[in-house]
mmCIF file with all atom_site columns, C-alpha atoms in Angstrom:
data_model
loop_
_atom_site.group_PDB
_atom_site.id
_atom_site.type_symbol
_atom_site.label_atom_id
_atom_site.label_alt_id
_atom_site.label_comp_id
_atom_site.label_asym_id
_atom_site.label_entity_id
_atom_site.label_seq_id
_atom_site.pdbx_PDB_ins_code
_atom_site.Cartn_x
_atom_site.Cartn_y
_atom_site.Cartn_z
_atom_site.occupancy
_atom_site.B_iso_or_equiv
_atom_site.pdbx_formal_charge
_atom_site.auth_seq_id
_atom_site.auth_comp_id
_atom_site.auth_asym_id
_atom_site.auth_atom_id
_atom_site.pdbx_PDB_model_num
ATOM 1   C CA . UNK A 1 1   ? 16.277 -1.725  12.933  1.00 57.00 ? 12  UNK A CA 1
ATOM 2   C CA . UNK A 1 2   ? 19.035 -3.654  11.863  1.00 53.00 ? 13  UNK A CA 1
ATOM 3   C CA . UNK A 1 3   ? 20.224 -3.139  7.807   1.00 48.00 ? 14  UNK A CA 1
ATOM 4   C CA . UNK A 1 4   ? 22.146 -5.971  6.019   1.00 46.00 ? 15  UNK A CA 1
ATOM 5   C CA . UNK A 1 5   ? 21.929 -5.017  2.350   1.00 41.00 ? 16  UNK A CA 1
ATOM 6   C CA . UNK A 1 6   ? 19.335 -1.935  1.241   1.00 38.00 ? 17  UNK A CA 1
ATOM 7   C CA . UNK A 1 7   ? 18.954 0.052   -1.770  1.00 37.00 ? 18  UNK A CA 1
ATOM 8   C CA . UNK A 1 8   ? 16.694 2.725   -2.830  1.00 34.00 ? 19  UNK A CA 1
ATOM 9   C CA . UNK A 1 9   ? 18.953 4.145   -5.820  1.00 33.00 ? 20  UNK A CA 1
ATOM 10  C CA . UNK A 1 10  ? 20.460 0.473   -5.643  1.00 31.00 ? 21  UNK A CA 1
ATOM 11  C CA . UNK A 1 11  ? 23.082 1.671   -2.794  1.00 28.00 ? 22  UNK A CA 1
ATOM 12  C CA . UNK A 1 12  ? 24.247 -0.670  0.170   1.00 30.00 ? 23  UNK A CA 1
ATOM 13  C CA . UNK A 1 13  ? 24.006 0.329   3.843   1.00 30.00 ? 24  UNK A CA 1
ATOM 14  C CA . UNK A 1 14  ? 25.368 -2.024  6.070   1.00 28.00 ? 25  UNK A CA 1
ATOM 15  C CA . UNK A 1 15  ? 23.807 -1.626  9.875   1.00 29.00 ? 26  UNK A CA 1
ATOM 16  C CA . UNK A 1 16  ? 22.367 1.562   9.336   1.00 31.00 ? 27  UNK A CA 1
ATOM 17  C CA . UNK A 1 17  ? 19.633 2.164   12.172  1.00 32.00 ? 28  UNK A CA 1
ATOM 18  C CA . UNK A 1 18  ? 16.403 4.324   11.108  1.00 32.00 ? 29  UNK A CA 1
ATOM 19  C CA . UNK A 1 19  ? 13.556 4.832   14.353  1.00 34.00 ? 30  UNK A CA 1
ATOM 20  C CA . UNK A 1 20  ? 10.132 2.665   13.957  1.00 34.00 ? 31  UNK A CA 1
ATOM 21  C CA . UNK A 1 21  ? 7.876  5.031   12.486  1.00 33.00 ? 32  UNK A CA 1
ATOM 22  C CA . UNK A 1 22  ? 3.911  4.134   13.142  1.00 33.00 ? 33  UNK A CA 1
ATOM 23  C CA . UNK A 1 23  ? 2.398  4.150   10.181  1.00 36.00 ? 34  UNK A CA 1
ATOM 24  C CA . UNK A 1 24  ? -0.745 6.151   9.617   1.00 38.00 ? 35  UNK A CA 1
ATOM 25  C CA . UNK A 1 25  ? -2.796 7.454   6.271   1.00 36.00 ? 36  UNK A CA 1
ATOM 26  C CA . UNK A 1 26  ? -0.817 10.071  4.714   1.00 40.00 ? 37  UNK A CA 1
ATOM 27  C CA . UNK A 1 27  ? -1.586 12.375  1.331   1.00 35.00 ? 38  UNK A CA 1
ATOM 28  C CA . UNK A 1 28  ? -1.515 10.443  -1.439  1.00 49.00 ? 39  UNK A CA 1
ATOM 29  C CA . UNK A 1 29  ? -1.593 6.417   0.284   1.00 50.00 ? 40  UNK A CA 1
ATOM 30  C CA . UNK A 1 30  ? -4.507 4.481   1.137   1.00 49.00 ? 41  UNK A CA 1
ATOM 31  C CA . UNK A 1 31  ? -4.077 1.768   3.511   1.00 48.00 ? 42  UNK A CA 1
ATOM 32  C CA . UNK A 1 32  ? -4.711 -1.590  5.028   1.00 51.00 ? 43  UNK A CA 1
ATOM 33  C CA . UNK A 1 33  ? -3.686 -4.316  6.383   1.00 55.00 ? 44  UNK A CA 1
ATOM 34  C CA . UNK A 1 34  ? -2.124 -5.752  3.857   1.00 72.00 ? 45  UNK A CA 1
ATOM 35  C CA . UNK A 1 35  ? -2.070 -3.350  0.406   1.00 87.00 ? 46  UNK A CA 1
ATOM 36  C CA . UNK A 1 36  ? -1.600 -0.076  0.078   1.00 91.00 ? 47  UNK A CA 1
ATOM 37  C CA . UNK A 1 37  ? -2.470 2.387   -3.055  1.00 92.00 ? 48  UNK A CA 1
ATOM 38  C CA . UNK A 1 38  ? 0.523  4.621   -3.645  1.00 94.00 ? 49  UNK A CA 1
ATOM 39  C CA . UNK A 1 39  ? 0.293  8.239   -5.525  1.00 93.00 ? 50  UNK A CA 1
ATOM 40  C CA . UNK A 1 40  ? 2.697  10.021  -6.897  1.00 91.00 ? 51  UNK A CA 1
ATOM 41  C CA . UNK A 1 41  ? 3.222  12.369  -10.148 1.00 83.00 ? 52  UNK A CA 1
ATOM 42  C CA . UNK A 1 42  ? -0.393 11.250  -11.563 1.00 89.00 ? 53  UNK A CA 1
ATOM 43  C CA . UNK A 1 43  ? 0.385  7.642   -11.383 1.00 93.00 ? 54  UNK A CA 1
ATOM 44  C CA . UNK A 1 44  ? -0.715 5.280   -8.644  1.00 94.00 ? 55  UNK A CA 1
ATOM 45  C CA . UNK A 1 45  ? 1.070  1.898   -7.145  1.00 97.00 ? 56  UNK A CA 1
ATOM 46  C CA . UNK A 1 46  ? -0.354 -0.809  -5.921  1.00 96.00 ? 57  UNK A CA 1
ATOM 47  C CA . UNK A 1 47  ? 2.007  -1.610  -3.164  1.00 97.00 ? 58  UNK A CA 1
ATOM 48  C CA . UNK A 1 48  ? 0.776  -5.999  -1.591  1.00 96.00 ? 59  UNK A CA 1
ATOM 49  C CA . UNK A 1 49  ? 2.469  -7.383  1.481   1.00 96.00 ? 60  UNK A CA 1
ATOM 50  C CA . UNK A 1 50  ? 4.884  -10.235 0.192   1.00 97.00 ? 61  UNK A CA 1
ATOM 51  C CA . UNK A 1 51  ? 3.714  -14.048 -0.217  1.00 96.00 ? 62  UNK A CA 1
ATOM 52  C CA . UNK A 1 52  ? 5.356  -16.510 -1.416  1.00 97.00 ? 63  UNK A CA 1
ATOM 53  C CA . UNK A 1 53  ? 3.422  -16.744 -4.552  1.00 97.00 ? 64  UNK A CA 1
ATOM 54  C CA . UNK A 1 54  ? 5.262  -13.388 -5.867  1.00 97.00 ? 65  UNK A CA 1
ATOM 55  C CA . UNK A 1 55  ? 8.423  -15.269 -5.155  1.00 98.00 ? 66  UNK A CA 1
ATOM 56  C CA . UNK A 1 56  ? 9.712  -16.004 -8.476  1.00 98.00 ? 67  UNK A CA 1
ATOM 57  C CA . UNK A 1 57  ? 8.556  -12.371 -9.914  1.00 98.00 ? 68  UNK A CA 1
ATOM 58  C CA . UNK A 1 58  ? 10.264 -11.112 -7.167  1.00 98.00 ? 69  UNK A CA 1
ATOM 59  C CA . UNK A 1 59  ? 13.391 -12.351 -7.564  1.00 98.00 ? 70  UNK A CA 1
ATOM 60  C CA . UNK A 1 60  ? 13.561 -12.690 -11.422 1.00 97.00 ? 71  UNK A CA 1
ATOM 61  C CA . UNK A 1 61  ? 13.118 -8.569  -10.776 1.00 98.00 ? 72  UNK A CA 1
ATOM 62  C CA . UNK A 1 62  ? 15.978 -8.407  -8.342  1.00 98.00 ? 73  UNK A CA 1
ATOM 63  C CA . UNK A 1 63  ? 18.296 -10.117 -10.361 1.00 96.00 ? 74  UNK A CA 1
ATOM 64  C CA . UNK A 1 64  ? 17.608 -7.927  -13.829 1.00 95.00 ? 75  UNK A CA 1
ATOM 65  C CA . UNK A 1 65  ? 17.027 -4.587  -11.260 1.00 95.00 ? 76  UNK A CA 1
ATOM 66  C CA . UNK A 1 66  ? 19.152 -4.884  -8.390  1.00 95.00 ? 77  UNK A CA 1
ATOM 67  C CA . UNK A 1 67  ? 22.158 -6.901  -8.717  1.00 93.00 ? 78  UNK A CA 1
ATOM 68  C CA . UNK A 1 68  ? 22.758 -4.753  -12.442 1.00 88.00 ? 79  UNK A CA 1
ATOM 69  C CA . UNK A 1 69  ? 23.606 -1.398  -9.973  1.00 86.00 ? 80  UNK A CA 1
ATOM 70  C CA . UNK A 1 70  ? 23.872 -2.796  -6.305  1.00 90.00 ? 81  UNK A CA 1
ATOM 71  C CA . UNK A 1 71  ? 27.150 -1.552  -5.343  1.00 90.00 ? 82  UNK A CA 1
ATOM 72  C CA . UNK A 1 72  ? 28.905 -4.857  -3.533  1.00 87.00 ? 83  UNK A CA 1
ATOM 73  C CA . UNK A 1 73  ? 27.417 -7.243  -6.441  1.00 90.00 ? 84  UNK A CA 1
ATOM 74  C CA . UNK A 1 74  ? 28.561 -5.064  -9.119  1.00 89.00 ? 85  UNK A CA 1
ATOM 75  C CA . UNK A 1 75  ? 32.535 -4.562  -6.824  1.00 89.00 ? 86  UNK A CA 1
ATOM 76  C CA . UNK A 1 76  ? 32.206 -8.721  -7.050  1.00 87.00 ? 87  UNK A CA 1
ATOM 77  C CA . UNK A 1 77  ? 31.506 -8.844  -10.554 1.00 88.00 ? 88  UNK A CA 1
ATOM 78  C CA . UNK A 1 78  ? 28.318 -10.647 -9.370  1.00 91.00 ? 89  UNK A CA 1
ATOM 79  C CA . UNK A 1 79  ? 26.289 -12.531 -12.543 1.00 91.00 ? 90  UNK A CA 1
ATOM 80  C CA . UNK A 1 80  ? 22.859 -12.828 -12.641 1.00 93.00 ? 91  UNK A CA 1
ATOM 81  C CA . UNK A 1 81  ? 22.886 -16.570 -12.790 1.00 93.00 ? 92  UNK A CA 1
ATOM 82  C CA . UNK A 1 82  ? 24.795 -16.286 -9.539  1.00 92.00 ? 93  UNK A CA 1
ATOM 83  C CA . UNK A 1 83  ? 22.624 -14.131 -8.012  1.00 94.00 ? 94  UNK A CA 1
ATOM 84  C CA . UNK A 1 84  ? 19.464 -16.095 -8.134  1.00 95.00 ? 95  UNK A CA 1
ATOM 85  C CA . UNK A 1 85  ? 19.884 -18.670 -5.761  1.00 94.00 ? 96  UNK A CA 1
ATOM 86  C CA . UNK A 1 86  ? 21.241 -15.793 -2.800  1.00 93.00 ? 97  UNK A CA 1
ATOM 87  C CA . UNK A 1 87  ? 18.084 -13.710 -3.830  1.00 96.00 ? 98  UNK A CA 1
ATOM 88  C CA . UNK A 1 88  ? 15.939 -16.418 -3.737  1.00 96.00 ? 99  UNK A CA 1
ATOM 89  C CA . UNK A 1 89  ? 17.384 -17.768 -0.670  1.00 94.00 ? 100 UNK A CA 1
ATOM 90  C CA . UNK A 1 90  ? 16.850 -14.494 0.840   1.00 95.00 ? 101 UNK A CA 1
ATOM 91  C CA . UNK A 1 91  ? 13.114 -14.009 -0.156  1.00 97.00 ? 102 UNK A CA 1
ATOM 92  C CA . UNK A 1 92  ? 12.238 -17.080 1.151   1.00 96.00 ? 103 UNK A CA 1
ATOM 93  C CA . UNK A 1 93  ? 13.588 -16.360 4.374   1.00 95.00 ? 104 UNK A CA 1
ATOM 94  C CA . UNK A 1 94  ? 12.025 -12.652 4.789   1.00 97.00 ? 105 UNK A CA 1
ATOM 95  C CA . UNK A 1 95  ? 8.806  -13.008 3.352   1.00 97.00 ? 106 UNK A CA 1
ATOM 96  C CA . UNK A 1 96  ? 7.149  -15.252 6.016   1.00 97.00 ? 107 UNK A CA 1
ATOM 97  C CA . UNK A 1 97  ? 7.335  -12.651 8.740   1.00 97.00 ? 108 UNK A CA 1
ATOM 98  C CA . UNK A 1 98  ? 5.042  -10.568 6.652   1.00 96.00 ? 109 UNK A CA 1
ATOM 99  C CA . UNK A 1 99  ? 7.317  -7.614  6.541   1.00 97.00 ? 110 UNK A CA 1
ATOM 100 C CA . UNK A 1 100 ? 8.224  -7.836  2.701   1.00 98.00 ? 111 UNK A CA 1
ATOM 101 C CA . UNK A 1 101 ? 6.175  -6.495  -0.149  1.00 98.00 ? 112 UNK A CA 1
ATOM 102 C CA . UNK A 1 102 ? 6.179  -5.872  -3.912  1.00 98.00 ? 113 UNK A CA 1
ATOM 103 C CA . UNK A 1 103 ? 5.495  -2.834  -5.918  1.00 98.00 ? 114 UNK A CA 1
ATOM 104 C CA . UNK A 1 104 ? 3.236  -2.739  -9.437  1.00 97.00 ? 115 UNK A CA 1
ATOM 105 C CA . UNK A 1 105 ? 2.167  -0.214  -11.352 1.00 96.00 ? 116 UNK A CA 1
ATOM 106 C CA . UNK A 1 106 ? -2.109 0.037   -11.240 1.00 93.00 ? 117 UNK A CA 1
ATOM 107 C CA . UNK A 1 107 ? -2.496 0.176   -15.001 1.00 91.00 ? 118 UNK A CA 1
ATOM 108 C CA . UNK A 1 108 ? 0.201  -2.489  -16.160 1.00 92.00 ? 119 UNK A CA 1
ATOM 109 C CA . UNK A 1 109 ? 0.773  -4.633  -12.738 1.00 89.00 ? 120 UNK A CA 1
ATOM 110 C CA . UNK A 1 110 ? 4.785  -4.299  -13.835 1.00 96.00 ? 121 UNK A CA 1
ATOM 111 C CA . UNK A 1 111 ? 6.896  -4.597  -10.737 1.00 98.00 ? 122 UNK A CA 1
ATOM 112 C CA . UNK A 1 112 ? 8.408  -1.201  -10.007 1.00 98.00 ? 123 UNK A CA 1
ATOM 113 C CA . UNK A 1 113 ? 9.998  -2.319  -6.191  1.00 98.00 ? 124 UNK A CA 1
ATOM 114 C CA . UNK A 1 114 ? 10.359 -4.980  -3.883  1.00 98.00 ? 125 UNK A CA 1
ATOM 115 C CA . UNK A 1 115 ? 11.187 -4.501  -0.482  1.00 98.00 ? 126 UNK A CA 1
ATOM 116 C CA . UNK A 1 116 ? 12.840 -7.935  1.803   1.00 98.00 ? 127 UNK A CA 1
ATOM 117 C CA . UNK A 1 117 ? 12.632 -6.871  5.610   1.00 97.00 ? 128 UNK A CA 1
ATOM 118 C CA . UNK A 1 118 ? 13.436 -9.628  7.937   1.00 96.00 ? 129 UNK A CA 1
ATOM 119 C CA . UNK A 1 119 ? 13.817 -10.563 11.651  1.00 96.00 ? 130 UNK A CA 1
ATOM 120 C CA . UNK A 1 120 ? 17.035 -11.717 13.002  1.00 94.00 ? 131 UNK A CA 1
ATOM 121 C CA . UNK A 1 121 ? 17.542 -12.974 17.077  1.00 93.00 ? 132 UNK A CA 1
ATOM 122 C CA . UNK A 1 122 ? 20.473 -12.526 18.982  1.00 92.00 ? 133 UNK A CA 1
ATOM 123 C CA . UNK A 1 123 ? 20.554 -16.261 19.307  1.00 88.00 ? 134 UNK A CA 1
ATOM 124 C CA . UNK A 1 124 ? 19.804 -17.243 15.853  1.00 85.00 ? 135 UNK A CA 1
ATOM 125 C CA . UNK A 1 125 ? 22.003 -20.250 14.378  1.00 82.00 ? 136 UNK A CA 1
ATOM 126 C CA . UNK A 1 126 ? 24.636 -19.388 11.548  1.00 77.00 ? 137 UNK A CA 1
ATOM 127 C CA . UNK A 1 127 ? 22.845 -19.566 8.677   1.00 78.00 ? 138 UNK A CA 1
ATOM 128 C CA . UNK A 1 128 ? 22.697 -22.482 6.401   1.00 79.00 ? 139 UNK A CA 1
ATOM 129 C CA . UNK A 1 129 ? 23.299 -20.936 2.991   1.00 82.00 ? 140 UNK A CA 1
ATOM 130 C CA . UNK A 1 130 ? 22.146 -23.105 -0.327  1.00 84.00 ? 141 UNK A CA 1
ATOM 131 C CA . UNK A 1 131 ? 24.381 -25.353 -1.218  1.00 83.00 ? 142 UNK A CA 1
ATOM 132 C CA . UNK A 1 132 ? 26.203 -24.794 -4.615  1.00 87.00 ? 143 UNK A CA 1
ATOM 133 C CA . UNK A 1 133 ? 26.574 -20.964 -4.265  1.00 89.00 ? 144 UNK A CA 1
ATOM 134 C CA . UNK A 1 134 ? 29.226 -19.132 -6.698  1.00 90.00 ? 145 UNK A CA 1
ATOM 135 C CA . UNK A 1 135 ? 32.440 -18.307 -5.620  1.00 91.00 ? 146 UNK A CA 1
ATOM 136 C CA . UNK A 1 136 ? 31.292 -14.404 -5.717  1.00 91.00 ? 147 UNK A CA 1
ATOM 137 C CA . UNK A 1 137 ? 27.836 -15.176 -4.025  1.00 92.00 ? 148 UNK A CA 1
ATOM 138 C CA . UNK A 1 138 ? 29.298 -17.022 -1.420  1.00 90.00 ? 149 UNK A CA 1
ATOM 139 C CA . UNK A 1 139 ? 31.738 -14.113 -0.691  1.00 90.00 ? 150 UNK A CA 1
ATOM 140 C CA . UNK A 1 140 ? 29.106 -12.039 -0.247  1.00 90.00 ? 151 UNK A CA 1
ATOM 141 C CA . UNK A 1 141 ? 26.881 -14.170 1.978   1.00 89.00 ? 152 UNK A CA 1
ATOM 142 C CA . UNK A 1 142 ? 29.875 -14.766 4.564   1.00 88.00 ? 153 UNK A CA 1
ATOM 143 C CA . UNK A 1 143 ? 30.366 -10.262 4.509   1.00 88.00 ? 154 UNK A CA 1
ATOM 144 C CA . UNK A 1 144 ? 27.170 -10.000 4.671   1.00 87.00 ? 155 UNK A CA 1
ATOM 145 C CA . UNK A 1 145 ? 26.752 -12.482 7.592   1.00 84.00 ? 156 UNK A CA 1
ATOM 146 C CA . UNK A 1 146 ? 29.996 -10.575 9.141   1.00 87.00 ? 157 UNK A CA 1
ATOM 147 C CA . UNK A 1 147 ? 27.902 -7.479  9.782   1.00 88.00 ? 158 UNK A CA 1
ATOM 148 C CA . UNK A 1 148 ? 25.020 -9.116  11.406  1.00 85.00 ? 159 UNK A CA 1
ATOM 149 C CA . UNK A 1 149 ? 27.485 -10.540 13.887  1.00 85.00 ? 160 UNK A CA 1
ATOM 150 C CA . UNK A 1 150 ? 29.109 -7.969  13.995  1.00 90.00 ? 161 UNK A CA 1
ATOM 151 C CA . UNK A 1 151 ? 25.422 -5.791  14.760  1.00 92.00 ? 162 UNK A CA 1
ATOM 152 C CA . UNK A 1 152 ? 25.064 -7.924  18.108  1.00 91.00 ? 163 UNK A CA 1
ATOM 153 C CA . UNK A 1 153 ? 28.553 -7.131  19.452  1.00 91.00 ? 164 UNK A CA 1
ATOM 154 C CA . UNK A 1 154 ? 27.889 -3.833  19.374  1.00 92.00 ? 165 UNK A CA 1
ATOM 155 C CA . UNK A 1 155 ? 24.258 -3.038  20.693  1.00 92.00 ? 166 UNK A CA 1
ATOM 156 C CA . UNK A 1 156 ? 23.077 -3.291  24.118  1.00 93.00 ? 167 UNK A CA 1
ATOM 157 C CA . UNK A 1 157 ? 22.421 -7.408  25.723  1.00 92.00 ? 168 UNK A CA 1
ATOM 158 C CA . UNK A 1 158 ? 19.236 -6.578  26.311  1.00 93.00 ? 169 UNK A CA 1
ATOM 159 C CA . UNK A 1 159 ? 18.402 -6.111  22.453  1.00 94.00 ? 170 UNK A CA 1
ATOM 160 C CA . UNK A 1 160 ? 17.414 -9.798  21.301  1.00 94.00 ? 171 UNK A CA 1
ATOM 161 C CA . UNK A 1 161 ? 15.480 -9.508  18.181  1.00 95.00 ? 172 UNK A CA 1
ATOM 162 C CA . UNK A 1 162 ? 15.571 -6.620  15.562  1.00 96.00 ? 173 UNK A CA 1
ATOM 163 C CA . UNK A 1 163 ? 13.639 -6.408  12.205  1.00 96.00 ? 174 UNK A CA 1
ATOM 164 C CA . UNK A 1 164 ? 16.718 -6.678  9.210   1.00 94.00 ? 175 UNK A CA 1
ATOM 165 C CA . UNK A 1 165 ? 16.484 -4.170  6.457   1.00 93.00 ? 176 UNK A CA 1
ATOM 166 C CA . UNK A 1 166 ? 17.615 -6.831  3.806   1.00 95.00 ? 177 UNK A CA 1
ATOM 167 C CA . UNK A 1 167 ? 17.085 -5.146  0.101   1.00 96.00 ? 178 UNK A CA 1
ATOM 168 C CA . UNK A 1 168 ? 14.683 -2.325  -1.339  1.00 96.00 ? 179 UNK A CA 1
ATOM 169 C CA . UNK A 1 169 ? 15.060 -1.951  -4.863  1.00 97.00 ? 180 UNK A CA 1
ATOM 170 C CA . UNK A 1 170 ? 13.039 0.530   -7.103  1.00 98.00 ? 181 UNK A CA 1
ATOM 171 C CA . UNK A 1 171 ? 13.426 0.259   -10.675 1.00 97.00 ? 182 UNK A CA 1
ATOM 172 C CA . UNK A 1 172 ? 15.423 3.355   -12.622 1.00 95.00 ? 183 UNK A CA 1
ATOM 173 C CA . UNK A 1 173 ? 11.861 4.799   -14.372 1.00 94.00 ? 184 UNK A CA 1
ATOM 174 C CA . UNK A 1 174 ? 10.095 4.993   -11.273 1.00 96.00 ? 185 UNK A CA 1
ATOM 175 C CA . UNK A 1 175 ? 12.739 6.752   -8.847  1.00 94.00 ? 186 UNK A CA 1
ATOM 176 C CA . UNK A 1 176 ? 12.540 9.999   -7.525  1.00 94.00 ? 187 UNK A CA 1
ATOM 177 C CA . UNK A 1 177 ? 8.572  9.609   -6.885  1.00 95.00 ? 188 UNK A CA 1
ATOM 178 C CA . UNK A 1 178 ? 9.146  8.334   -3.161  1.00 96.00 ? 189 UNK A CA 1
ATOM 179 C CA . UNK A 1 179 ? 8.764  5.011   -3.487  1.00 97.00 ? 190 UNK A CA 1
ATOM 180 C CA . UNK A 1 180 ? 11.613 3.603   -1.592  1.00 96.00 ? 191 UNK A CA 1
ATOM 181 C CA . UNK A 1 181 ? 11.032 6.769   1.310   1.00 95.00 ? 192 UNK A CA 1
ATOM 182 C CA . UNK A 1 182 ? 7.526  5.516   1.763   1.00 95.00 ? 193 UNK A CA 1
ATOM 183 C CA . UNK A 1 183 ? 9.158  1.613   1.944   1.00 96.00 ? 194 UNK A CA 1
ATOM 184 C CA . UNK A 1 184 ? 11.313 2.585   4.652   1.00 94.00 ? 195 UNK A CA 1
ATOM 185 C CA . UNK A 1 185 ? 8.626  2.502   7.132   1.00 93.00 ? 196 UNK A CA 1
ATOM 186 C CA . UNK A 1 186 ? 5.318  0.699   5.582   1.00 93.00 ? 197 UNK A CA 1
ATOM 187 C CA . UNK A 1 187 ? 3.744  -2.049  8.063   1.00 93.00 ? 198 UNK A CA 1
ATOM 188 C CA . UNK A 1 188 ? 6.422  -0.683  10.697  1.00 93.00 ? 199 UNK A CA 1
ATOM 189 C CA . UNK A 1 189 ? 2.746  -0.285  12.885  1.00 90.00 ? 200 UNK A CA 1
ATOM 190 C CA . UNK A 1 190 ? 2.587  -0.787  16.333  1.00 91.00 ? 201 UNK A CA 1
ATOM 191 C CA . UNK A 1 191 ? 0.308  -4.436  15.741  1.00 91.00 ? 202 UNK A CA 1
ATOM 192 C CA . UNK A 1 192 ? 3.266  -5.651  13.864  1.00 92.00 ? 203 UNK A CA 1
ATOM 193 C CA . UNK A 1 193 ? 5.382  -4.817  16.026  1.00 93.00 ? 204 UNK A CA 1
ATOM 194 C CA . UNK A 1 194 ? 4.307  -6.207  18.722  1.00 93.00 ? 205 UNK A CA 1
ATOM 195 C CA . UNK A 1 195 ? 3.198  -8.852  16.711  1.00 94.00 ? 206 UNK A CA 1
ATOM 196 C CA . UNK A 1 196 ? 7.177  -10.061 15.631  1.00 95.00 ? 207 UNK A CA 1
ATOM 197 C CA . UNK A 1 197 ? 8.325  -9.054  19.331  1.00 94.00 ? 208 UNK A CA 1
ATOM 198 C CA . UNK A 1 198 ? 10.730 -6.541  18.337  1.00 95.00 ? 209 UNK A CA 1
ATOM 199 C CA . UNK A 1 199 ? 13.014 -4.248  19.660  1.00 92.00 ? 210 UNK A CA 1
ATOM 200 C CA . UNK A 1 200 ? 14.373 -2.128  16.553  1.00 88.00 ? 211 UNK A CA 1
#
């Protein structure tokens, strides 16, 4: 698995590989196909596959949990009004493989995480980037495009199409109950991935 930007504690690892884990039902999770119920410390999550209709939640939580500790944004004296467009951006481009998903609390459906896993090729086109970014957003987008180049000269040819670890973000009350460990590998199941054609 390929890792662009990721945070659990809001930190950045750039191509950081973690193994596919199959996911099964574990203490404390209940799962489907598309929604999981988490439990931890008395308190349970409702943890939904990504659609575009939690877009604009989604992103109006990156930008006020995220970008306000992510180490590179923060290092670029990143705004929030310049962040929304990237996030967004970004959203919209993970979310349709069905990889992404969002985090509420049972009783109070408040966002506590949203995870943005993607699927890059080998052969994918540079990426056209919305026109109008910041100075500092666009500065990012062209590092953070670096890496992924940078990703394919060093694995093997024969490795066309990895899923991309883009962003996990878990909001400061609700860390330290596993949220973001149980992220790292939910919907990594064999059916979806054979299902994107992957090879990491």
């Amino acid at each position: 698995m390929h890792s662009r930007m990721t945070t659990s504690k809001t930190f950045i690892s750039i191509l950081h590989h973690i193994p596919i884990r199959l996911l099964g039902s574990r203490n404390g999770i209940n799962i489907n196909n598309h929604s999981a119920v988490y439990t931890a410390k008395n308190e349970r999550f409702f943890v939904q596959t990504a659609t575009l209709s939690h877009l604009d939640r989604m992103v109006d939580f990156l930008v006020n949990v995220f970008i306000e500790k992510e180490p590179l944004a923060r290092a670029m004296h990143l705004r929030h009004d310049e962040a929304v467009d990237l996030l967004r951006y970004t959203a919209r481009r993970c979310i349709p493989f069905g990889l992404s998903c969002i985090v509420n609390e049972m009783h109070s459906d408040e966002i506590v995480a949203v995870r943005l896993f993607g699927v890059a090729q080998r052969d994918d086109p540079p990426e056209q980037l919305p026109i109008g970014l910041s100075k500092n957003a666009q500065r990012i987008a062209d590092f953070l495009n670096a890496t992924k180049r940078d990703f394919w000269n060093q694995v093997e040819r024969d490795v066309r199409r990895v899923i991309t670890r883009e962003i996990t973000s878990v909001s400061d009350k609700h860390m330290r109950k596993g949220i973001a460990t149980f992220l790292v590998s939910h919907l990594l199941d064999s059916d979806n991935i054979a299902r994107l054609n992957v090879q990491g």
